[in-house]
Amino acid sequence: MRILIFGLGAIGGIFAGFLKRAGHEVYAIGRKRIISTVREKGLKIIGIWGEHRVNLNGVYESVEELPLKDFDLVILSVKSYDTQEALKHLKGLNFKYLLLAQNGYGNYEKAKEVFPPNKLILARVIFGARITPEVEFEVTVCGDDVVIGNPDGAIEEQTLKEIAQIIDSAGVPTRYSPDVYKYLWDKILYNCALNPLGALLETNYGTLANMEETKTLMEQITEEIFKVAKAKKIELFWENPDDYKKFFFEKLIPPTAGHYPSMLWDIKSGKRTEIDALNGAIVRLGKEVGVSTPVNEVITKLVKAKEKLRLKA
């Protein structure tokens, strides 16, 4: 396959490296600091999925620099706040499918405003990665397979299974599910409860779950999300918040107890967070249907305040 990675960040770099290693024709667009190193030294992957080094077919700073415009698959892996701008650039390309490998709510919805749903593949990505100071792409953790699908049922199931198999056989564990939207919301629930509190208090998930104050806040965040989902007719895997909370504290927290949220590293690095695609999105969706989300609203404002303080520091 001829593949373009739009967003050669931590996640995009992992997809790029493994797909190239599997013999695909892989191009990438990224930021200058990253692509200059990848051009000079190749793309190096380290971490729990082994050590690999590959040379991509081409790395560029913009769509305009690409030597060709036709791709079988484009993987969009930019931050959620860059999605709108990225979609504008992708309009100039000719591709069969656009796979959205991003965090939070709203990326698929924005993409549908630009491209027909039969070109769009939604992915729930739950492996963790980072770029080291030496510009090596490190896989740090993997909670489950990447799950892909089309929420509108606009792409043949067999086609989606074949694409999942291509990515999976390249070395990134991937499977197809018709319930991909539920999987995405499962991750949104998890991230909304943990990421902002971990970032604000600069602590790990286990500590948040063990403190009465933060445990209560996480429960309230979750309850508000369930109310919004019900009002918006968004289907979740869980019938009610109590069932989810039991699963969350008993099954999800223990294996990730020592984990710190990427949102914390974003703030410490002076970068913008994705709070608007997480708790901020819950607030916006709640306002659309008249559901009050006071805890998510306060959490969103606190994260934005901390962002600003860090940027001024």
Short mmCIF file of C-alpha atoms in Angstrom, two decimals:
data_model
loop_
_atom_site.label_atom_id
_atom_site.label_comp_id
_atom_site.label_asym_id
_atom_site.label_seq_id
_atom_site.Cartn_x
_atom_site.Cartn_y
_atom_site.Cartn_z
CA MET A 1 0.00 0.00 0.00
CA ARG A 2 0.99 3.60 -0.49
CA ILE A 3 0.44 5.31 2.86
CA LEU A 4 0.73 8.88 4.11
CA ILE A 5 1.15 9.62 7.81
CA PHE A 6 -0.16 13.15 8.41
CA GLY A 7 1.29 14.05 11.80
CA LEU A 8 4.66 12.42 12.46
CA GLY A 9 4.34 12.65 16.23
CA ALA A 10 4.69 9.81 18.72
CA ILE A 11 1.68 7.79 17.52
CA GLY A 12 2.15 8.62 13.84
CA GLY A 13 5.79 7.61 14.02
CA ILE A 14 4.92 4.16 15.36
CA PHE A 15 2.42 3.55 12.54
CA ALA A 16 4.93 4.86 9.99
CA GLY A 17 7.81 2.73 11.23
CA PHE A 18 5.97 -0.56 11.45
CA LEU A 19 4.13 -0.14 8.15
CA LYS A 20 7.37 0.72 6.36
CA ARG A 21 9.11 -2.23 8.01
CA ALA A 22 6.35 -4.47 6.63
CA GLY A 23 7.18 -3.37 3.09
CA HIS A 24 4.64 -0.63 2.44
CA GLU A 25 5.41 2.65 0.67
CA VAL A 26 5.25 5.20 3.49
CA TYR A 27 5.46 8.99 3.37
CA ALA A 28 5.05 11.36 6.32
CA ILE A 29 4.35 14.99 7.12
CA GLY A 30 5.58 16.42 10.39
CA ARG A 31 7.28 19.25 12.20
CA LYS A 32 10.71 20.46 11.12
CA ARG A 33 12.68 19.23 14.16
CA ILE A 34 11.29 15.71 13.83
CA ILE A 35 11.53 15.30 10.08
CA SER A 36 15.06 16.68 9.85
CA THR A 37 16.26 13.97 12.25
CA VAL A 38 14.24 11.25 10.50
CA ARG A 39 15.67 12.33 7.14
CA GLU A 40 19.22 12.26 8.44
CA LYS A 41 19.18 9.17 10.68
CA GLY A 42 16.07 7.24 9.71
CA LEU A 43 13.08 6.52 11.94
CA LYS A 44 14.05 4.54 15.04
CA ILE A 45 11.49 2.70 17.17
CA ILE A 46 12.30 1.50 20.69
CA GLY A 47 10.27 0.24 23.63
CA ILE A 48 8.00 -2.70 24.36
CA TRP A 49 7.55 -3.69 20.68
CA GLY A 50 11.26 -4.03 20.04
CA GLU A 51 13.98 -1.95 18.40
CA HIS A 52 13.71 -1.15 14.70
CA ARG A 53 15.12 1.42 12.30
CA VAL A 54 13.62 2.21 8.89
CA ASN A 55 13.97 4.80 6.16
CA LEU A 56 10.63 6.19 5.02
CA ASN A 57 10.02 6.90 1.34
CA GLY A 58 9.82 10.60 2.08
CA VAL A 59 9.29 13.04 4.97
CA TYR A 60 8.01 16.56 4.44
CA GLU A 61 6.77 19.64 6.26
CA SER A 62 3.68 20.18 4.11
CA VAL A 63 1.32 18.58 1.59
CA GLU A 64 2.66 20.96 -1.07
CA GLU A 65 6.11 19.34 -0.81
CA LEU A 66 4.81 15.82 -1.50
CA PRO A 67 6.12 14.38 -4.80
CA LEU A 68 2.78 12.61 -5.36
CA LYS A 69 -0.84 13.15 -4.37
CA ASP A 70 -2.38 9.66 -4.64
CA PHE A 71 -2.54 7.36 -1.60
CA ASP A 72 -4.32 4.16 -0.66
CA LEU A 73 -4.47 5.19 2.98
CA VAL A 74 -3.87 8.42 4.91
CA ILE A 75 -3.43 8.10 8.67
CA LEU A 76 -4.26 11.35 10.47
CA SER A 77 -2.42 11.50 13.78
CA VAL A 78 -2.31 15.19 14.66
CA LYS A 79 -3.56 16.60 17.96
CA SER A 80 -7.32 17.14 18.06
CA TYR A 81 -6.95 20.94 18.05
CA ASP A 82 -5.09 20.68 14.71
CA THR A 83 -7.70 18.45 13.01
CA GLN A 84 -9.62 21.23 11.26
CA GLU A 85 -6.50 22.71 9.69
CA ALA A 86 -5.16 19.29 8.69
CA LEU A 87 -8.42 18.41 6.91
CA LYS A 88 -8.09 21.54 4.76
CA HIS A 89 -4.67 20.36 3.56
CA LEU A 90 -5.90 16.82 2.91
CA LYS A 91 -8.55 18.12 0.50
CA GLY A 92 -5.76 18.54 -2.05
CA LEU A 93 -4.95 14.81 -2.04
CA ASN A 94 -6.54 11.83 -3.73
CA PHE A 95 -6.90 8.93 -1.28
CA LYS A 96 -9.10 5.87 -0.84
CA TYR A 97 -9.38 6.01 2.94
CA LEU A 98 -8.58 8.40 5.78
CA LEU A 99 -7.93 6.71 9.12
CA LEU A 100 -8.35 8.98 12.17
CA ALA A 101 -5.87 7.84 14.83
CA GLN A 102 -6.52 10.58 17.38
CA ASN A 103 -7.70 11.32 20.90
CA GLY A 104 -11.02 12.58 22.19
CA TYR A 105 -14.36 13.56 20.71
CA GLY A 106 -15.01 15.49 17.50
CA ASN A 107 -12.36 14.35 15.02
CA TYR A 108 -14.65 11.99 13.10
CA GLU A 109 -17.44 14.55 13.20
CA LYS A 110 -15.16 17.26 11.76
CA ALA A 111 -13.88 14.89 9.06
CA LYS A 112 -17.46 14.11 7.98
CA GLU A 113 -17.98 17.79 7.25
CA VAL A 114 -15.18 17.61 4.67
CA PHE A 115 -15.19 14.04 3.30
CA PRO A 116 -17.95 11.46 2.68
CA PRO A 117 -18.26 8.78 5.39
CA ASN A 118 -17.35 6.02 2.93
CA LYS A 119 -13.79 7.41 2.95
CA LEU A 120 -13.45 7.63 6.73
CA ILE A 121 -12.15 5.06 9.20
CA LEU A 122 -12.27 5.78 12.93
CA ALA A 123 -9.57 4.28 15.16
CA ARG A 124 -9.48 3.87 18.92
CA VAL A 125 -5.77 3.94 19.75
CA ILE A 126 -4.83 2.82 23.24
CA PHE A 127 -1.09 2.18 23.02
CA GLY A 128 1.13 4.85 24.49
CA ALA A 129 4.16 6.35 22.79
CA ARG A 130 6.57 9.24 23.18
CA ILE A 131 9.37 10.87 21.25
CA THR A 132 12.62 10.87 23.22
CA PRO A 133 15.00 13.87 23.25
CA GLU A 134 17.09 11.94 20.69
CA VAL A 135 14.00 11.73 18.42
CA GLU A 136 13.46 8.02 18.90
CA PHE A 137 9.87 6.77 18.88
CA GLU A 138 9.25 4.78 22.05
CA VAL A 139 6.24 2.51 22.61
CA THR A 140 5.67 2.77 26.36
CA VAL A 141 2.46 0.81 27.03
CA CYS A 142 -0.31 -1.06 25.21
CA GLY A 143 -3.72 -1.39 26.86
CA ASP A 144 -5.45 -3.20 23.98
CA ASP A 145 -5.48 -3.56 20.19
CA VAL A 146 -6.09 -0.56 17.98
CA VAL A 147 -9.78 -0.91 17.07
CA ILE A 148 -10.96 0.39 13.68
CA GLY A 149 -14.35 0.71 12.03
CA ASN A 150 -16.83 3.05 10.39
CA PRO A 151 -19.52 4.37 12.77
CA ASP A 152 -21.92 4.95 9.87
CA GLY A 153 -21.53 1.49 8.35
CA ALA A 154 -20.48 3.22 5.11
CA ILE A 155 -17.51 0.95 4.33
CA GLU A 156 -17.74 -2.78 3.61
CA GLU A 157 -16.93 -4.87 6.68
CA GLN A 158 -14.54 -7.02 4.64
CA THR A 159 -12.58 -3.94 3.53
CA LEU A 160 -12.21 -2.78 7.13
CA LYS A 161 -11.11 -6.25 8.21
CA GLU A 162 -8.49 -6.27 5.46
CA ILE A 163 -7.13 -2.86 6.51
CA ALA A 164 -7.05 -4.00 10.15
CA GLN A 165 -5.15 -7.12 9.08
CA ILE A 166 -2.61 -5.06 7.12
CA ILE A 167 -1.84 -2.88 10.16
CA ASP A 168 -1.91 -5.85 12.55
CA SER A 169 0.46 -7.96 10.43
CA ALA A 170 2.84 -4.98 10.27
CA GLY A 171 3.26 -5.23 14.05
CA VAL A 172 0.70 -2.79 15.49
CA PRO A 173 -1.97 -5.00 17.15
CA THR A 174 -5.22 -4.04 15.37
CA ARG A 175 -8.71 -5.46 14.91
CA TYR A 176 -12.00 -4.43 13.31
CA SER A 177 -15.18 -3.84 15.31
CA PRO A 178 -18.60 -2.55 14.26
CA ASP A 179 -18.67 -0.99 17.77
CA VAL A 180 -15.69 1.29 17.18
CA TYR A 181 -17.65 4.36 18.35
CA LYS A 182 -18.39 2.66 21.68
CA TYR A 183 -14.69 1.85 22.00
CA LEU A 184 -13.84 5.49 21.36
CA TRP A 185 -16.26 6.60 24.06
CA ASP A 186 -14.86 4.00 26.43
CA LYS A 187 -11.50 5.73 26.07
CA ILE A 188 -13.09 9.18 26.40
CA LEU A 189 -14.65 8.10 29.72
CA TYR A 190 -11.29 6.85 30.96
CA ASN A 191 -9.33 9.89 29.78
CA CYS A 192 -11.83 12.46 31.09
CA ALA A 193 -11.72 10.94 34.57
CA LEU A 194 -7.94 10.61 34.82
CA ASN A 195 -6.01 12.91 32.48
CA PRO A 196 -7.01 16.35 33.77
CA LEU A 197 -6.84 15.46 37.47
CA GLY A 198 -3.47 13.78 36.99
CA ALA A 199 -2.25 16.86 35.12
CA LEU A 200 -3.61 19.35 37.65
CA LEU A 201 -2.31 17.50 40.71
CA GLU A 202 0.80 16.14 38.97
CA THR A 203 0.24 12.62 40.21
CA ASN A 204 -0.39 9.12 38.89
CA TYR A 205 -3.64 7.24 38.36
CA GLY A 206 -3.26 5.02 41.42
CA THR A 207 -2.94 8.01 43.74
CA LEU A 208 -6.04 9.62 42.20
CA ALA A 209 -8.06 6.45 42.80
CA ASN A 210 -6.87 6.12 46.41
CA MET A 211 -7.71 9.65 47.56
CA GLU A 212 -11.32 10.17 48.61
CA GLU A 213 -11.47 13.69 47.16
CA THR A 214 -10.23 12.78 43.68
CA LYS A 215 -12.13 9.48 43.64
CA THR A 216 -15.34 11.46 44.22
CA LEU A 217 -14.46 13.91 41.45
CA MET A 218 -13.79 11.07 39.00
CA GLU A 219 -17.16 9.53 39.87
CA GLN A 220 -18.90 12.88 39.27
CA ILE A 221 -17.11 13.38 35.94
CA THR A 222 -18.27 9.92 34.87
CA GLU A 223 -21.87 10.49 35.96
CA GLU A 224 -22.06 13.71 33.95
CA ILE A 225 -20.73 11.96 30.85
CA PHE A 226 -23.38 9.26 31.14
CA LYS A 227 -26.11 11.91 31.38
CA VAL A 228 -24.79 13.69 28.29
CA ALA A 229 -24.44 10.44 26.34
CA LYS A 230 -28.01 9.46 27.17
CA ALA A 231 -29.37 12.85 26.10
CA LYS A 232 -27.31 12.77 22.87
CA LYS A 233 -28.33 9.14 22.21
CA ILE A 234 -24.68 8.05 22.19
CA GLU A 235 -24.47 4.31 22.85
CA LEU A 236 -21.95 3.17 25.45
CA PHE A 237 -20.83 -0.31 26.47
CA TRP A 238 -22.23 0.33 29.94
CA GLU A 239 -25.90 0.61 30.87
CA ASN A 240 -25.31 2.93 33.83
CA PRO A 241 -22.46 4.83 35.51
CA ASP A 242 -22.35 2.52 38.55
CA ASP A 243 -21.46 -0.49 36.39
CA TYR A 244 -18.75 1.50 34.65
CA LYS A 245 -17.32 2.92 37.89
CA LYS A 246 -16.99 -0.58 39.35
CA PHE A 247 -15.12 -1.74 36.23
CA PHE A 248 -13.03 1.45 36.18
CA PHE A 249 -11.76 1.20 39.75
CA GLU A 250 -11.44 -2.59 39.94
CA LYS A 251 -10.14 -3.47 36.46
CA LEU A 252 -8.83 -0.39 34.64
CA ILE A 253 -6.92 1.45 37.36
CA PRO A 254 -4.77 -1.36 38.87
CA PRO A 255 -2.69 -2.15 35.73
CA THR A 256 -2.11 1.57 35.05
CA ALA A 257 -1.76 2.75 38.67
CA GLY A 258 1.77 4.06 38.16
CA HIS A 259 0.94 5.84 34.90
CA TYR A 260 1.04 9.64 34.57
CA PRO A 261 -1.16 11.33 31.93
CA SER A 262 0.31 12.71 28.73
CA MET A 263 -1.63 15.89 29.52
CA LEU A 264 0.79 16.49 32.40
CA TRP A 265 3.79 16.24 30.07
CA ASP A 266 2.08 18.58 27.61
CA ILE A 267 1.68 21.21 30.33
CA LYS A 268 5.23 20.74 31.63
CA SER A 269 6.53 21.13 28.07
CA GLY A 270 4.54 24.33 27.57
CA LYS A 271 2.31 22.67 24.97
CA ARG A 272 -1.41 23.02 24.51
CA THR A 273 -3.46 20.13 25.92
CA GLU A 274 -6.37 18.27 24.32
CA ILE A 275 -8.79 19.22 27.12
CA ASP A 276 -11.24 20.69 24.56
CA ALA A 277 -11.66 17.24 22.97
CA LEU A 278 -12.19 15.60 26.38
CA ASN A 279 -13.92 17.30 29.32
CA GLY A 280 -14.42 20.46 27.26
CA ALA A 281 -16.29 18.43 24.65
CA ILE A 282 -18.55 17.01 27.37
CA VAL A 283 -19.41 20.56 28.44
CA ARG A 284 -20.22 21.59 24.84
CA LEU A 285 -22.32 18.50 24.17
CA GLY A 286 -24.15 19.03 27.45
CA LYS A 287 -25.05 22.59 26.50
CA GLU A 288 -26.46 21.34 23.17
CA VAL A 289 -28.99 19.16 24.99
CA GLY A 290 -29.52 21.20 28.16
CA VAL A 291 -27.58 18.87 30.47
CA SER A 292 -25.59 20.56 33.23
CA THR A 293 -21.95 19.44 33.55
CA PRO A 294 -20.53 21.58 36.39
CA VAL A 295 -17.65 19.29 37.38
CA ASN A 296 -16.41 18.84 33.82
CA GLU A 297 -16.72 22.60 33.32
CA VAL A 298 -14.61 23.45 36.37
CA ILE A 299 -12.01 20.81 35.45
CA THR A 300 -11.76 22.23 31.92
CA LYS A 301 -11.26 25.77 33.21
CA LEU A 302 -8.61 24.68 35.71
CA VAL A 303 -6.61 22.85 33.04
CA LYS A 304 -6.80 25.88 30.74
CA ALA A 305 -5.66 28.13 33.59
CA LYS A 306 -2.71 25.84 34.30
CA GLU A 307 -1.84 25.84 30.58
CA LYS A 308 -1.74 29.65 30.59
CA LEU A 309 0.35 29.83 33.75
CA ARG A 310 2.86 27.41 32.25
CA LEU A 311 3.02 29.31 28.96
CA LYS A 312 3.78 32.52 30.87
CA ALA A 313 6.45 30.86 33.04
#
